[in-house]
Each structure stands twice: as C-alpha cells, then as structure tokens.
PDB file of C-alpha atoms and ligand atoms in Angstrom:
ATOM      1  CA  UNK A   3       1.628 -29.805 -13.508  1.00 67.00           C
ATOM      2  CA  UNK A   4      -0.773 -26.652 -14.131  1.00 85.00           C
ATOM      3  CA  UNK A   5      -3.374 -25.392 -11.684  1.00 96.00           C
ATOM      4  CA  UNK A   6      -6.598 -25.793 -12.923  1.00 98.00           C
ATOM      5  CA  UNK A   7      -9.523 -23.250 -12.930  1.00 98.00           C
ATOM      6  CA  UNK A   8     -12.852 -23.937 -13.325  1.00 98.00           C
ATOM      7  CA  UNK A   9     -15.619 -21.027 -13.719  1.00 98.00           C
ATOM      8  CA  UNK A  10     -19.383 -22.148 -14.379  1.00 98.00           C
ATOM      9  CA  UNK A  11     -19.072 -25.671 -15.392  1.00 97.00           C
ATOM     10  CA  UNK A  12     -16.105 -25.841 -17.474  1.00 98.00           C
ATOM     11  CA  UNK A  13     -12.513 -26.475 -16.245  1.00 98.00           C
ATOM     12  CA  UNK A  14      -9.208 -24.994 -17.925  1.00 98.00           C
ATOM     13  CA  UNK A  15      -5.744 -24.120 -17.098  1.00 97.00           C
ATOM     14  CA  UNK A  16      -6.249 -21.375 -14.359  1.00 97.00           C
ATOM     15  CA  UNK A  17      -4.794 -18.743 -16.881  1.00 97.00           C
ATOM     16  CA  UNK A  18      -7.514 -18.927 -19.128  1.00 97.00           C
ATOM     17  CA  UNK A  19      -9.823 -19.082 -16.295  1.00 98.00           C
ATOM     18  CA  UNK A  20     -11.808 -15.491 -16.872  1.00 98.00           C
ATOM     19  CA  UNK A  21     -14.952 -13.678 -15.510  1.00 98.00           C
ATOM     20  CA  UNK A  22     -16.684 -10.768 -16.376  1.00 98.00           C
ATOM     21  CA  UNK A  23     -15.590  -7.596 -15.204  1.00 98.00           C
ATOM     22  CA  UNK A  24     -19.254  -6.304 -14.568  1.00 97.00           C
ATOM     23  CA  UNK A  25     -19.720  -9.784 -12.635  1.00 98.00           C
ATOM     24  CA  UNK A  26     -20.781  -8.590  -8.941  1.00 98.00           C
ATOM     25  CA  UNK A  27     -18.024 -10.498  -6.513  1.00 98.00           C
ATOM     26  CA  UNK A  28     -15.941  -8.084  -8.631  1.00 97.00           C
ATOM     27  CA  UNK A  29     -17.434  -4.727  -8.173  1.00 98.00           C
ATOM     28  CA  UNK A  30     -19.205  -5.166  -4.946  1.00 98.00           C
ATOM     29  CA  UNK A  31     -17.790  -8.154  -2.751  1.00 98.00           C
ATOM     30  CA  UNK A  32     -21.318  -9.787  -3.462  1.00 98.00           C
ATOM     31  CA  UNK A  33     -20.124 -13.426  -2.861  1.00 98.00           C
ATOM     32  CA  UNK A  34     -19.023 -16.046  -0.635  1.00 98.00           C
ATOM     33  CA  UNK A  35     -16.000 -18.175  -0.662  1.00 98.00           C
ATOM     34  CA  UNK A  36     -14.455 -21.777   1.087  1.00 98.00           C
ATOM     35  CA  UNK A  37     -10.555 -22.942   1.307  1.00 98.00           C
ATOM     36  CA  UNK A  38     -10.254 -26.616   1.147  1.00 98.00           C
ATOM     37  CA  UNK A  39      -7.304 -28.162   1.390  1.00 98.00           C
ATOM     38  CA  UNK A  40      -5.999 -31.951   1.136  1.00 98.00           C
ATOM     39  CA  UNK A  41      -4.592 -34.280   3.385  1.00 97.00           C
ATOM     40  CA  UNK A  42      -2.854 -37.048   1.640  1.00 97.00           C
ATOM     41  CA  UNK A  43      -4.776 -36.063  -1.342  1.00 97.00           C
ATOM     42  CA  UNK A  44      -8.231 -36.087  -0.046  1.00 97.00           C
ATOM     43  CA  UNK A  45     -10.448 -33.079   0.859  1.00 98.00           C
ATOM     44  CA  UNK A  46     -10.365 -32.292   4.341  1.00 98.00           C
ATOM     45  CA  UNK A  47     -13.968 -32.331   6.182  1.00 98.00           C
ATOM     46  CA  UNK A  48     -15.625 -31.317   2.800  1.00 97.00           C
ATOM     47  CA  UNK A  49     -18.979 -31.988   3.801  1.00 97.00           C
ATOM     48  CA  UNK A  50     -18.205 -29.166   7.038  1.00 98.00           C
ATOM     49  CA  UNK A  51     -16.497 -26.218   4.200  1.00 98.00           C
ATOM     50  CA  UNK A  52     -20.053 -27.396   1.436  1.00 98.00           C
ATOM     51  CA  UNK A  53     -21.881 -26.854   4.804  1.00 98.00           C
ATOM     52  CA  UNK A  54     -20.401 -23.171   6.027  1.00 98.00           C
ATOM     53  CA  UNK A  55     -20.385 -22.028   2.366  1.00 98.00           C
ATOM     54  CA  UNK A  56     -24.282 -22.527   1.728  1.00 98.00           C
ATOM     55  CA  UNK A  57     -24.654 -21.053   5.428  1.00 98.00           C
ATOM     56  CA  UNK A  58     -22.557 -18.562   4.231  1.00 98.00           C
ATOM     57  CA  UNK A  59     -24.735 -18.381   0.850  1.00 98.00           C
ATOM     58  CA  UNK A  60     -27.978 -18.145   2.180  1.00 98.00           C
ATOM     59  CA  UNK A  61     -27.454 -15.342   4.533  1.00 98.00           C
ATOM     60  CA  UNK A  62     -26.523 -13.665   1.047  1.00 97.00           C
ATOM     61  CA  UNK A  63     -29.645 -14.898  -0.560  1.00 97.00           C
ATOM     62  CA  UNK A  64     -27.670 -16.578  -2.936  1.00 97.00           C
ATOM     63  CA  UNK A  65     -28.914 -19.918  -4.345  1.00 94.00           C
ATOM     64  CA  UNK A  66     -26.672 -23.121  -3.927  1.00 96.00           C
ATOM     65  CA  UNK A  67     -25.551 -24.093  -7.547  1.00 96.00           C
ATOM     66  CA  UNK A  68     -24.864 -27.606  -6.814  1.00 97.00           C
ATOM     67  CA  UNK A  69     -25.836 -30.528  -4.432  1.00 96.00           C
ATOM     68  CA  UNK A  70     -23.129 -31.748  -1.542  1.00 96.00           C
ATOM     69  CA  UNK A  71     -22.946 -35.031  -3.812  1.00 96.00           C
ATOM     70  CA  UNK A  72     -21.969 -32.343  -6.891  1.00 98.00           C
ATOM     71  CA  UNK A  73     -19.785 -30.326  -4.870  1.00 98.00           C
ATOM     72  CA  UNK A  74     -17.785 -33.467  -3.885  1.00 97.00           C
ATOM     73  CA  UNK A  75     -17.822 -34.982  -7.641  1.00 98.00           C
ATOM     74  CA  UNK A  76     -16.229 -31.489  -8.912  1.00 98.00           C
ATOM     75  CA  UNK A  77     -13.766 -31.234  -6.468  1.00 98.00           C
ATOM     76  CA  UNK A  78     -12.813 -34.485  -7.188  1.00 98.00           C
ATOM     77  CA  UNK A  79     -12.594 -33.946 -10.605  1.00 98.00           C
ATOM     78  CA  UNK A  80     -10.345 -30.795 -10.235  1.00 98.00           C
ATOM     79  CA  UNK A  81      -8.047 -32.804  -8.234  1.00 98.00           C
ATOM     80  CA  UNK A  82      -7.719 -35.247 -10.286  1.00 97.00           C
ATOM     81  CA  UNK A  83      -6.706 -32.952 -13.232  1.00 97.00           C
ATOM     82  CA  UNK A  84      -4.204 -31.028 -10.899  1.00 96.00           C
ATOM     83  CA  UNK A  85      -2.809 -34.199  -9.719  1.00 94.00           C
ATOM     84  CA  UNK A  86      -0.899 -32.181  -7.141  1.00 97.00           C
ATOM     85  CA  UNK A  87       0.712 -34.432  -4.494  1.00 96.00           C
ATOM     86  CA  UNK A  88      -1.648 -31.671  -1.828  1.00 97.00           C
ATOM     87  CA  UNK A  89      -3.543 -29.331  -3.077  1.00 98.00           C
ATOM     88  CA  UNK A  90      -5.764 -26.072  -2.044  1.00 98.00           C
ATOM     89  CA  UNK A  91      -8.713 -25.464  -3.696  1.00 98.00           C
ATOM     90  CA  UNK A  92     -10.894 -22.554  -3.298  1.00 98.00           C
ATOM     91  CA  UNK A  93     -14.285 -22.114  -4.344  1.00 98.00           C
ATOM     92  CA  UNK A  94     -15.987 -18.821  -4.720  1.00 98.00           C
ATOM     93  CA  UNK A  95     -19.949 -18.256  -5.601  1.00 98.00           C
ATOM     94  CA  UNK A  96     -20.867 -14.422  -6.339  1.00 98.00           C
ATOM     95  CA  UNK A  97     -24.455 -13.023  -7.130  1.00 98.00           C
ATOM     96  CA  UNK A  98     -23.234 -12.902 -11.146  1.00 98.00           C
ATOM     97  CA  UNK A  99     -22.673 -10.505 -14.205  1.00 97.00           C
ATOM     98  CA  UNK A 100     -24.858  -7.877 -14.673  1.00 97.00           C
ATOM     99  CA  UNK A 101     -25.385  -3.859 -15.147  1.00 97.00           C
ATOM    100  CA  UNK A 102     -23.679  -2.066 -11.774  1.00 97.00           C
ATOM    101  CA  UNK A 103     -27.000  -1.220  -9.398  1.00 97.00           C
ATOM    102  CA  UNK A 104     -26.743  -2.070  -5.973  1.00 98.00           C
ATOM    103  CA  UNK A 105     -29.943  -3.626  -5.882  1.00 98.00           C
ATOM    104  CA  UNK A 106     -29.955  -7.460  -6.546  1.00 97.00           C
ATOM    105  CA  UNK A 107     -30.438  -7.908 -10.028  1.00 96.00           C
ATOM    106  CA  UNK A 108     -33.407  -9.614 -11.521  1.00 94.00           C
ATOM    107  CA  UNK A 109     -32.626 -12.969 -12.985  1.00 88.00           C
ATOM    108  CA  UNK A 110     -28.953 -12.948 -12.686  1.00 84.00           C
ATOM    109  CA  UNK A 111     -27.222 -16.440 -12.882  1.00 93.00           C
ATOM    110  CA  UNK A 112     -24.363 -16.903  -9.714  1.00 97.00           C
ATOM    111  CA  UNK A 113     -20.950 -17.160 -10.868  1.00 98.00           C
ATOM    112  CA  UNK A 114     -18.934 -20.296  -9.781  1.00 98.00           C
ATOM    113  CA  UNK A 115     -15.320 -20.423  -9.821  1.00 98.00           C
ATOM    114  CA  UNK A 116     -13.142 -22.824  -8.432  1.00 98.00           C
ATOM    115  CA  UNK A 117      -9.253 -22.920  -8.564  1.00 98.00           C
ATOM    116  CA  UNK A 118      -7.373 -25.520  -7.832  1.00 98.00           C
ATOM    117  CA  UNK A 119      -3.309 -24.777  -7.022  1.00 98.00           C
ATOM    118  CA  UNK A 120      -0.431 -26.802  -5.200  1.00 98.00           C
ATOM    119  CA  UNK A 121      -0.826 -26.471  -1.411  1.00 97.00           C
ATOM    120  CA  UNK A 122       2.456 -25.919   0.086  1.00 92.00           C
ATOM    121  CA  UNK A 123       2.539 -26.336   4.170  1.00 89.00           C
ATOM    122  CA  UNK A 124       4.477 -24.093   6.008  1.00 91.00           C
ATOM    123  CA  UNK A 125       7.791 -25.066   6.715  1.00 91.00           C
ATOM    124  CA  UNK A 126       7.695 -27.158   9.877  1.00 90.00           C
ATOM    125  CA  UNK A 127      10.834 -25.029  11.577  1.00 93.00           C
ATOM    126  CA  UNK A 128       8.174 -22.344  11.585  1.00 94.00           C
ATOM    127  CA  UNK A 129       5.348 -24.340  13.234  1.00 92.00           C
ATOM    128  CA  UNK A 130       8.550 -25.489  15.930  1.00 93.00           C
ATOM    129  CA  UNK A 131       9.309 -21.825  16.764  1.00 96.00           C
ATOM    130  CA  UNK A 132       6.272 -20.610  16.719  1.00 98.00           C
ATOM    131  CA  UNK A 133       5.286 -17.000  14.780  1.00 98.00           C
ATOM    132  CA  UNK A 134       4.411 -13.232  15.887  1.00 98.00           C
ATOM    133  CA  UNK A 135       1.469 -11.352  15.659  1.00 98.00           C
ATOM    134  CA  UNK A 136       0.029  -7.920  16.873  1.00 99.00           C
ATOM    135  CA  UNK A 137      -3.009  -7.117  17.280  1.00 98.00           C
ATOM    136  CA  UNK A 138      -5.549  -4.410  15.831  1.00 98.00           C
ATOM    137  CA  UNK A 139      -8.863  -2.596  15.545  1.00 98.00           C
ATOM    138  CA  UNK A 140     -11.484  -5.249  14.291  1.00 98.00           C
ATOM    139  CA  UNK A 141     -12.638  -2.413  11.975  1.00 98.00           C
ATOM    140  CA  UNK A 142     -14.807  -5.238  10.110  1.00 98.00           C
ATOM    141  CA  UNK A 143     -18.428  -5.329   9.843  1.00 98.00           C
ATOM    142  CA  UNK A 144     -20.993  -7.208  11.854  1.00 98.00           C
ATOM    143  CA  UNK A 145     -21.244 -10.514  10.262  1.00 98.00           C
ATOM    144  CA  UNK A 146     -17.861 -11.970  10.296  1.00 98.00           C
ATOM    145  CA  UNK A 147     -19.482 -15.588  10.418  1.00 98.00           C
ATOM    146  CA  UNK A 148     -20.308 -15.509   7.020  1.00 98.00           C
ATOM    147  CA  UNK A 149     -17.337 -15.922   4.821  1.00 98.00           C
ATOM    148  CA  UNK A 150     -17.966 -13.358   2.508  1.00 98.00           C
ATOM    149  CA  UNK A 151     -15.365 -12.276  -0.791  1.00 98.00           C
ATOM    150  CA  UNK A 152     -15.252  -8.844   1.320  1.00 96.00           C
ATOM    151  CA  UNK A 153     -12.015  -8.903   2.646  1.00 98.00           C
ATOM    152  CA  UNK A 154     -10.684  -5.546   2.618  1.00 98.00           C
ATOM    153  CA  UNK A 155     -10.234  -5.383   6.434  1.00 98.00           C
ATOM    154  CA  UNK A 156      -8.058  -8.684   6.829  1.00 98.00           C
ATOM    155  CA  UNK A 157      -5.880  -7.720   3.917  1.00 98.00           C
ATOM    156  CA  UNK A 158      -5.029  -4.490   5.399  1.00 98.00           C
ATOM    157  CA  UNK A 159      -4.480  -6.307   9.277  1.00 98.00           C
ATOM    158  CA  UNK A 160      -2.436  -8.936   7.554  1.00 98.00           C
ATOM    159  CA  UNK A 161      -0.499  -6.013   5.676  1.00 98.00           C
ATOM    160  CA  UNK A 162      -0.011  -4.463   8.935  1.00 98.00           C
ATOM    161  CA  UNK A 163       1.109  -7.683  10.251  1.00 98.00           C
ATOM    162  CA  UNK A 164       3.515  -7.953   7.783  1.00 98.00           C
ATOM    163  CA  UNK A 165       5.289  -4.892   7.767  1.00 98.00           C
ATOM    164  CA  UNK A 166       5.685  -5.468  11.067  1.00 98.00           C
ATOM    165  CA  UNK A 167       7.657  -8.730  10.792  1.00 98.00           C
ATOM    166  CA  UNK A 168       4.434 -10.442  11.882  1.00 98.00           C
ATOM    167  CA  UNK A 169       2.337 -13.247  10.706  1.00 98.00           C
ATOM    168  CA  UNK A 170      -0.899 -12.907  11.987  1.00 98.00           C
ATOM    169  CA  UNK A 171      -2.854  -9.978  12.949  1.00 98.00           C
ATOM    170  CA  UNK A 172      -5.280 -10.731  15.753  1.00 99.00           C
ATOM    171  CA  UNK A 173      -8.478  -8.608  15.712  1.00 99.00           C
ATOM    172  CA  UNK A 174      -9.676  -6.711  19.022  1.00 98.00           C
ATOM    173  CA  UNK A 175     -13.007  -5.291  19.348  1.00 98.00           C
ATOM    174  CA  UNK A 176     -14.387  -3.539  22.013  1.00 97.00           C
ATOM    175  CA  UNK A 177     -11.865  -5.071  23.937  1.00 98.00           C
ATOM    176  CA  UNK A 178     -12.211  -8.408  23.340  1.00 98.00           C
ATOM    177  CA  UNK A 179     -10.211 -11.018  21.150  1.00 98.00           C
ATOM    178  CA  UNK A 180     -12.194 -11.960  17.947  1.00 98.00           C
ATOM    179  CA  UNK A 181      -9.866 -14.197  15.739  1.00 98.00           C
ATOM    180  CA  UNK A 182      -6.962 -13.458  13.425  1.00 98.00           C
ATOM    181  CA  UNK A 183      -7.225 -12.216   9.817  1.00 98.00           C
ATOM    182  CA  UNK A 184      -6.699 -15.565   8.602  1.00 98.00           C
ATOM    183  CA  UNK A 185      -7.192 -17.735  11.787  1.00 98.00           C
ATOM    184  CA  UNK A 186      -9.036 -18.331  15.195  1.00 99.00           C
ATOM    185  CA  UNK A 187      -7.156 -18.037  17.803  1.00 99.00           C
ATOM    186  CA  UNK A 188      -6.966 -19.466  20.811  1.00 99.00           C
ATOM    187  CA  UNK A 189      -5.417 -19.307  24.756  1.00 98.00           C
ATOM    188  CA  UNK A 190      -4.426 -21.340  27.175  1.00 98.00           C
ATOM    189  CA  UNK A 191      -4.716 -20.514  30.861  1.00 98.00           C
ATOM    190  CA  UNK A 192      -3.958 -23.043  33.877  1.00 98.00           C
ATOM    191  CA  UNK A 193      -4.340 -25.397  31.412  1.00 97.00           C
ATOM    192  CA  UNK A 194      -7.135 -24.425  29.748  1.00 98.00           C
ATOM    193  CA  UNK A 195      -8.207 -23.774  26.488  1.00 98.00           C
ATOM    194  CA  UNK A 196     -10.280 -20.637  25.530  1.00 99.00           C
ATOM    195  CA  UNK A 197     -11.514 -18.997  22.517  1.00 99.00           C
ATOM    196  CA  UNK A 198     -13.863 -16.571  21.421  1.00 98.00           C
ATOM    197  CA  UNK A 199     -17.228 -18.437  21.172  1.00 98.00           C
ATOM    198  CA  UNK A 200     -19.271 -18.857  17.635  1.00 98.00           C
ATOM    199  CA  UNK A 201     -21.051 -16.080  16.548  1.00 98.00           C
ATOM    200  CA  UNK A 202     -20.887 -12.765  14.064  1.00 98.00           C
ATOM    201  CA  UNK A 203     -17.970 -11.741  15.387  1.00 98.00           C
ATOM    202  CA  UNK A 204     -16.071 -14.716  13.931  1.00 98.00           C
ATOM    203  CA  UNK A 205     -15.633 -17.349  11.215  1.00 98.00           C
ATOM    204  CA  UNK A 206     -16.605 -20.364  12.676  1.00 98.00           C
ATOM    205  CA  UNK A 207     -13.668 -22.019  11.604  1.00 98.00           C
ATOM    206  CA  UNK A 208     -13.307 -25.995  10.672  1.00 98.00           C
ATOM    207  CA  UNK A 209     -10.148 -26.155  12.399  1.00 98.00           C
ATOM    208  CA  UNK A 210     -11.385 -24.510  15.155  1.00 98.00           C
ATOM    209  CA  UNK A 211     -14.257 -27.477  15.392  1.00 98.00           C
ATOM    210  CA  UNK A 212     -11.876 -30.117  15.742  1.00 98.00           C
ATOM    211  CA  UNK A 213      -9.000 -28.409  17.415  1.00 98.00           C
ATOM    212  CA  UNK A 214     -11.711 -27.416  20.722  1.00 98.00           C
ATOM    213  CA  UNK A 215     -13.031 -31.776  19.818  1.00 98.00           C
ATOM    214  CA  UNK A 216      -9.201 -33.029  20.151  1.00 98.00           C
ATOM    215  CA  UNK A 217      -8.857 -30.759  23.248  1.00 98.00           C
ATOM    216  CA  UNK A 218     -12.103 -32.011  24.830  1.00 98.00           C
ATOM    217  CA  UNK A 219     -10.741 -35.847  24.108  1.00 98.00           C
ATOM    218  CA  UNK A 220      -7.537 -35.226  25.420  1.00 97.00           C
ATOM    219  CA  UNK A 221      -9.570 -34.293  28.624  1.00 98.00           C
ATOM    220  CA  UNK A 222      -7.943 -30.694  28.354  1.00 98.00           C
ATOM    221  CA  UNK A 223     -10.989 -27.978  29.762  1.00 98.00           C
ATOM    222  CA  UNK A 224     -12.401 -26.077  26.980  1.00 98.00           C
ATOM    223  CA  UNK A 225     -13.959 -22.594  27.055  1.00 98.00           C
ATOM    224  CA  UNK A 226     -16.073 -21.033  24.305  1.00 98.00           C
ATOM    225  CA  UNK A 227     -16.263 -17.062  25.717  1.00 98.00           C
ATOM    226  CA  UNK A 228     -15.243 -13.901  25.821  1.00 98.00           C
ATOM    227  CA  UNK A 229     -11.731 -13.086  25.648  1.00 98.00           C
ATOM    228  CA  UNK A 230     -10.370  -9.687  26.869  1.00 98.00           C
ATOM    229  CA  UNK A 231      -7.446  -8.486  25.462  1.00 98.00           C
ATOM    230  CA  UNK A 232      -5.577  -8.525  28.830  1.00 98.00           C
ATOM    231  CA  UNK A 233      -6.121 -11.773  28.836  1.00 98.00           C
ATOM    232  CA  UNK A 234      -4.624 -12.376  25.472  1.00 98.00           C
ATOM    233  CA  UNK A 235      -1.322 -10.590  26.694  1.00 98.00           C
ATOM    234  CA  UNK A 236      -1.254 -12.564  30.335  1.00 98.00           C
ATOM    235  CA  UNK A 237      -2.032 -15.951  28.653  1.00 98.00           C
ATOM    236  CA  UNK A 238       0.075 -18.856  29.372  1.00 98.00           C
ATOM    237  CA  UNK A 239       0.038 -19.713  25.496  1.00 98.00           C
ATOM    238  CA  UNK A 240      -1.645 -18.306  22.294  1.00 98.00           C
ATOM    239  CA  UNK A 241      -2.376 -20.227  19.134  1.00 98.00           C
ATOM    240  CA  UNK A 242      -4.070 -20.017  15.592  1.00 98.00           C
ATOM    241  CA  UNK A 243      -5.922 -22.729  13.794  1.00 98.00           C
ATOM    242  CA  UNK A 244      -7.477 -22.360  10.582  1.00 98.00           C
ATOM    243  CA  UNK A 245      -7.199 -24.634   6.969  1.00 97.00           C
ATOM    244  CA  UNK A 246      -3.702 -22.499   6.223  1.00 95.00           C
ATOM    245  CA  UNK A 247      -2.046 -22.562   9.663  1.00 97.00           C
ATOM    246  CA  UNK A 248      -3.314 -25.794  11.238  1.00 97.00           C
ATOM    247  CA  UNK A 249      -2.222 -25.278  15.315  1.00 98.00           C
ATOM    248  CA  UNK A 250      -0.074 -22.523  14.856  1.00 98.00           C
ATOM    249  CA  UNK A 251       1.609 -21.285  18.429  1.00 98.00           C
ATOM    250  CA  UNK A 252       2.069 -17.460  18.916  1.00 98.00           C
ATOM    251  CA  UNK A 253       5.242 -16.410  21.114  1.00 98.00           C
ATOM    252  CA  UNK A 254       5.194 -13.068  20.974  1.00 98.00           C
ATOM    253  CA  UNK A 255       2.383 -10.851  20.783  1.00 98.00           C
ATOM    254  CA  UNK A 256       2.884  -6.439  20.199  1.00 98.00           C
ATOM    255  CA  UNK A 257       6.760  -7.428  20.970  1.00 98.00           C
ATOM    256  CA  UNK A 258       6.166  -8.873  24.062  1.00 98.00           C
ATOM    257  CA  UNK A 259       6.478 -12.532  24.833  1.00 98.00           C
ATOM    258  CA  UNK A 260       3.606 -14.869  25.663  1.00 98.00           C
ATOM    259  CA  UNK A 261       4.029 -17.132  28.187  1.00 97.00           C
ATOM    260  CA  UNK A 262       8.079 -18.516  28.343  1.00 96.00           C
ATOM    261  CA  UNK A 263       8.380 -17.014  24.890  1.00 98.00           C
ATOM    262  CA  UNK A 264       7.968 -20.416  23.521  1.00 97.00           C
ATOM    263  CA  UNK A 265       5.736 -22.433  22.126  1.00 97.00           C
ATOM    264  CA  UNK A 266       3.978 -24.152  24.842  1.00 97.00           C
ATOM    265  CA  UNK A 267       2.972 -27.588  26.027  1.00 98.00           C
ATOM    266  CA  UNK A 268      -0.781 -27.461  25.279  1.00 98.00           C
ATOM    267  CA  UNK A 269      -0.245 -26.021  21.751  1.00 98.00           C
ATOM    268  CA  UNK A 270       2.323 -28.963  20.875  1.00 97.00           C
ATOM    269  CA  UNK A 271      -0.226 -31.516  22.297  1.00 98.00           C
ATOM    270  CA  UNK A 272      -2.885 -30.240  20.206  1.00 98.00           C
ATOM    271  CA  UNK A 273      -0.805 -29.940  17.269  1.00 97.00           C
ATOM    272  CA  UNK A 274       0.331 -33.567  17.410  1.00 97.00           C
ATOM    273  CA  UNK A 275      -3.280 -34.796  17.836  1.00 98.00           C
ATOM    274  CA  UNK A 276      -3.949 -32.461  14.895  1.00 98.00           C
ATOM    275  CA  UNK A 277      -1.416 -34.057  12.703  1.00 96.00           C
ATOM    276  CA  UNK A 278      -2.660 -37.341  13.782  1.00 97.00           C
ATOM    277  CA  UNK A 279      -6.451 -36.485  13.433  1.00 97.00           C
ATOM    278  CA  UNK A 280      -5.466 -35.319   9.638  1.00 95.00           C
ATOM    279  CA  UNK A 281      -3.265 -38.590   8.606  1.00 88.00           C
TER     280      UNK A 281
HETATM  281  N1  PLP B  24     -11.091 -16.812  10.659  1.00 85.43           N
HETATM  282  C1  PLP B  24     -10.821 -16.206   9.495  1.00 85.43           C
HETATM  283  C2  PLP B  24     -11.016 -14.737   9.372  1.00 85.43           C
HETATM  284  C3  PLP B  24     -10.347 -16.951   8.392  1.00 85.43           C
HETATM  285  O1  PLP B  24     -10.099 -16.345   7.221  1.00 85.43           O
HETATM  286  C4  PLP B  24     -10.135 -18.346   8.546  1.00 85.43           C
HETATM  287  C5  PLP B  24      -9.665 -19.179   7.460  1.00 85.43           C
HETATM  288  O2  PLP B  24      -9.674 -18.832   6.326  1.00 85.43           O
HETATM  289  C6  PLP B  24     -10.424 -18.927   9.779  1.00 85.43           C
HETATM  290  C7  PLP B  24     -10.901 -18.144  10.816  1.00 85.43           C
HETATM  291  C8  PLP B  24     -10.220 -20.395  10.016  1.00 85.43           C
HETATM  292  O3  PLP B  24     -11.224 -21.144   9.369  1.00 85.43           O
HETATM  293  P1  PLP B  24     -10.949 -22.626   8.849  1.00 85.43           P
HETATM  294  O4  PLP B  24     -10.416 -23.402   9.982  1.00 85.43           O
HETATM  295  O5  PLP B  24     -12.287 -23.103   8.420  1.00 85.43           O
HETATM  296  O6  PLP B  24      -9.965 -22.505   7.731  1.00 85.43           O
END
C-alpha cells in the first residue's frame, strides 16, 4: 500500500507530493507542524493535535486553512486511501511560496501538506527494557510551546543521542529539565510524579495531558514544576511520553543508572493504563 501525500487540496502518492522551493517552511522554518497517529485505525485525540496546531498557528500569525470539522474529514480521507492497518500522519502549514524577504509577504497563500505513512510502534522488548538518554544544553529558542517546522536544535540533540547509543536526548536549561527532543519527560520521586510544568520552555505535549490525567486517576500525586537536573539524576524513575514513544521508561541517564537500573513500578502502571486508555 503507498503512503499518500497531500499538499493544498489535492492528494497523491507521497512521491509526487512536491512544493516549491521558494515556499517559506523551506527557506526559513516559517511554519508549524502536528504528528497524529492511530490507534486501531482512528486518530488519536484529534480535536487536542487541530487544537495545539492553530495555537501553534496563531502565535505565527498564520491563518487556519480549514475548520476542526475539515481537518477531521481530510484526515479521514487520507486514511482511508493509505488503508494502513496504523498509521502516522503529519500535517505541516507554512506561511507559503514567495520571493525570499524576511518580512511576511503580502498576500501569500499558506502551504498545507499532509503525509500520511505506516506507523510502526516500537518493538515492545524495547518499551520492557526501557532506553538511554543523556542530556544536553537546551540551546533552543524561547518559545518551545509552539510546535514550529524549526527543528534544528532537536535534530542535532537527537544526533547526539544517537551517536551515543542513546535514544532520547533530554534538554537542560539553566539547570532545569525541559523535555526531550522528541518527548516530555517525566520523574518519579516517593511515588510521585513530576514534570516540567506548561509553558515556553516546552511542547505541551498530548501524551503528556493524559499520561499526568491517568496518574491523577490512579490516585498517584502529580507535580507540574520545576525540575533540577539533580533531581533528574537522583530520581527514583524517569520516563518519556509523547505520540512516538507513548510511556517510555529511561534506565540510564549520562551512563549512570536511574533508580534500580530498571524500569520502574510507576512507569509500568502508567504505561498499562496508557495502553488501556488508547484501546
Ligand atoms: N516535546 C517535543 C519536543 C516533541 O517533539 C514532542 C512530540 O513530538 C513532544 C514533546 C510530545 O508531544 P505529543 O505527546 O503531543 O506527541
């Protein structure tokens, strides 16, 4: 079965799926994007990704192309076309083609591409062990809530991470846990659960909504603060959550284990309820 692009209206195959090369989420970053992915077929909390991406849209000044009733019939339409078993779609809006200046141009129309490929979960032996990460400079700018095409910085920490026999990168900034590159991230202390609160130091992540809801029905404390980074290395446990990872735990952080050096009890709770939430 192909993938399936669609770019301004029309869908295709994804390799004939083309934009301009003057079009701005090319030269500049000028553009937002959403992951969705589907659970048993279905879009998962839709209405939440249509919601962060025309936060995410407006704080660019860019104009919603379509209506939340729209965004659902086109995504539904890809998906049917893909006919994946579970797909990942991923939706991008820039500012549009027009002559390289800076400056927003006058009249320019935005650019909407979608893509639609075969999701493919990570293997479960890896969610059961639990993955590595280090941690880095959050060298990023100042408005990581808005999930802007701009991605230089996470590419580079999740490079890092990589080369390092890591999966995740988790960003520091003046001293303080932010998220990963591809994740929020989250600790657990005398059984409780604490992340870095919602703000423009991090993408207020979907995941992250419902992972802190399942913890706060599973009468498990929750704490939306400041992390510091010593805090990150002394945790009991450490785990991601985002669209990609779902409740991810982290064992060993810089080479050093967290916690037992296993993936802990709170993490495997919360993952459970996840997969149970999501079914
Ligand atoms: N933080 C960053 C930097 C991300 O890129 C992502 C996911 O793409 C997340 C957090 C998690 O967000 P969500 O749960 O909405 O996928």
């Amino acid at each position: 079965m192909p993938a399936i692009g669609f770019v301004n209206g029309t869908f295709m195959p994804l390799e004939q799926a083309t934009v301009s090369v003057e079009d701005r989420g090319y030269q500049f970053g000028d553009g937002v994007y959403e992951v969705i992915r589907t659970y048993g077929g279905t879009p998962f909390r839709m209405e939440a990704h249509v919601a962060r991406l025309e936060r995410s849209a407006k704080a660019l000044g860019l104009p919603m192309p379509y209506s939340n009733r729209e965004w659902g019939e086109l995504v539904a339409e890809g998906l049917k076309r893909a006919e994946f078993a579970e797909s990942k779609v991923y939706i991008q809006l820039t500012r549009g083609v027009a002559p390289r200046d800076h400056a927003f141009p006058a009249g320019s129309r935005p650019t909407v591409v979608m893509t639609i490929r075969e999701l493919r979960p990570l293997a479960r032996a890896i969610g059961e062990a639990g993955v590595e990460a280090i941690t880095l400079d959050d060298i990023r700018w100042g408005r990581c809530d808005i999930k802007s095409v701009n991605l230089l910085a996470n590419v580079l920490a999740r490079q890092r991470a990589k080369e390092a026999g890591a999966f995740e990168a988790i960003f520091v900034r003046d001293g303080t846990v932010t998220e990963g590159s591809v994740s929020n991230v989250m600790i657990v202390k005398a059984g409780r659960v604490i992340t870095a609160p919602e703000g423009p130091r991090i993408l207020s992540g979907v995941t992250r909504s419902l992972v802190l809801d399942l913890a706060r029905k599973e009468g498990i404390p929750v704490e939306e603060r400041t992390v510091v980074l010593e805090e990150l290395r002394h945790a009991d446990e450490v785990f991601l959550c985002g669209t990609t990872v779902e409740v991810l735990p982290v064992v060993r952080i810089d080479g050093r284990d967290v916690g037992t050096g296993k993936p802990g009890p709170v993490a495997a709770r919360l993952s459970e309820r996840f997969k149970q939430a999501v079914t």
